């Protein structure tokens, strides 16, 4: 007798993985949108370097470590 491979288990696992990846990307997009809004505010108020730092931090992954400051 041939062992049966459940075809849906792999599909479900792949779908779950893809959903997780999409959720992570959506969170990243939201974080970048918030950083852009913050940077725009900073720039509009004459804080150009703060705006640059905000965007740089966001693009570097949103960490709170300011090694360069």
mmCIF file of C-alpha atoms in Angstrom:
data_model
loop_
_atom_site.group_PDB
_atom_site.id
_atom_site.type_symbol
_atom_site.label_atom_id
_atom_site.label_comp_id
_atom_site.label_asym_id
_atom_site.label_seq_id
_atom_site.Cartn_x
_atom_site.Cartn_y
_atom_site.Cartn_z
ATOM 1 C CA UNK A 1 0.000 0.000 0.000
ATOM 2 C CA UNK A 2 1.289 3.424 -1.000
ATOM 3 C CA UNK A 3 1.601 5.977 1.841
ATOM 4 C CA UNK A 4 -0.749 8.866 1.349
ATOM 5 C CA UNK A 5 0.567 12.343 1.589
ATOM 6 C CA UNK A 6 -2.046 14.801 2.779
ATOM 7 C CA UNK A 7 -2.048 17.371 -0.011
ATOM 8 C CA UNK A 8 -3.775 20.048 2.049
ATOM 9 C CA UNK A 9 -1.343 20.069 4.958
ATOM 10 C CA UNK A 10 1.433 21.535 2.829
ATOM 11 C CA UNK A 11 -0.974 23.941 1.193
ATOM 12 C CA UNK A 12 -2.298 25.086 4.575
ATOM 13 C CA UNK A 13 1.218 25.534 5.908
ATOM 14 C CA UNK A 14 2.237 27.512 2.838
ATOM 15 C CA UNK A 15 -0.891 29.651 3.075
ATOM 16 C CA UNK A 16 -0.220 30.332 6.747
ATOM 17 C CA UNK A 17 3.373 31.296 5.936
ATOM 18 C CA UNK A 18 2.221 33.616 3.167
ATOM 19 C CA UNK A 19 -0.384 35.228 5.431
ATOM 20 C CA UNK A 20 2.319 35.839 8.022
ATOM 21 C CA UNK A 21 4.608 37.381 5.393
ATOM 22 C CA UNK A 22 1.807 39.643 4.161
ATOM 23 C CA UNK A 23 1.002 40.729 7.717
ATOM 24 C CA UNK A 24 4.669 41.540 8.363
ATOM 25 C CA UNK A 25 4.842 43.598 5.153
ATOM 26 C CA UNK A 26 1.637 45.451 6.047
ATOM 27 C CA UNK A 27 3.096 46.281 9.467
ATOM 28 C CA UNK A 28 6.307 47.487 7.814
ATOM 29 C CA UNK A 29 4.339 49.665 5.388
ATOM 30 C CA UNK A 30 2.361 51.165 8.274
ATOM 31 C CA UNK A 31 5.555 51.853 10.208
ATOM 32 C CA UNK A 32 7.070 53.569 7.158
ATOM 33 C CA UNK A 33 3.927 55.645 6.615
ATOM 34 C CA UNK A 34 4.058 56.821 10.216
ATOM 35 C CA UNK A 35 7.757 57.653 9.872
ATOM 36 C CA UNK A 36 7.031 59.606 6.690
ATOM 37 C CA UNK A 37 4.318 61.585 8.476
ATOM 38 C CA UNK A 38 6.688 62.301 11.376
ATOM 39 C CA UNK A 39 9.481 63.316 9.014
ATOM 40 C CA UNK A 40 7.158 65.593 7.046
ATOM 41 C CA UNK A 41 6.101 67.302 10.284
ATOM 42 C CA UNK A 42 9.728 67.695 11.354
ATOM 43 C CA UNK A 43 10.768 69.062 7.972
ATOM 44 C CA UNK A 44 7.843 71.496 7.908
ATOM 45 C CA UNK A 45 8.996 72.814 11.285
ATOM 46 C CA UNK A 46 12.579 73.393 10.194
ATOM 47 C CA UNK A 47 13.984 70.233 11.756
ATOM 48 C CA UNK A 48 15.593 68.878 8.600
ATOM 49 C CA UNK A 49 18.198 66.708 10.315
ATOM 50 C CA UNK A 50 15.541 65.166 12.583
ATOM 51 C CA UNK A 51 13.474 64.377 9.479
ATOM 52 C CA UNK A 52 16.463 62.722 7.814
ATOM 53 C CA UNK A 53 17.227 60.725 10.970
ATOM 54 C CA UNK A 54 13.588 59.634 11.292
ATOM 55 C CA UNK A 55 13.517 58.327 7.728
ATOM 56 C CA UNK A 56 16.934 56.714 8.028
ATOM 57 C CA UNK A 57 15.876 54.925 11.235
ATOM 58 C CA UNK A 58 12.658 53.729 9.610
ATOM 59 C CA UNK A 59 14.474 52.389 6.568
ATOM 60 C CA UNK A 60 17.048 50.679 8.780
ATOM 61 C CA UNK A 61 14.278 48.677 10.404
ATOM 62 C CA UNK A 62 12.738 51.044 12.872
ATOM 63 C CA UNK A 63 15.113 50.336 15.705
ATOM 64 C CA UNK A 64 15.365 52.803 18.566
ATOM 65 C CA UNK A 65 19.131 52.660 18.788
ATOM 66 C CA UNK A 66 20.632 55.978 17.745
ATOM 67 C CA UNK A 67 24.263 54.999 17.430
ATOM 68 C CA UNK A 68 25.051 57.972 15.206
ATOM 69 C CA UNK A 69 23.507 60.593 17.502
#
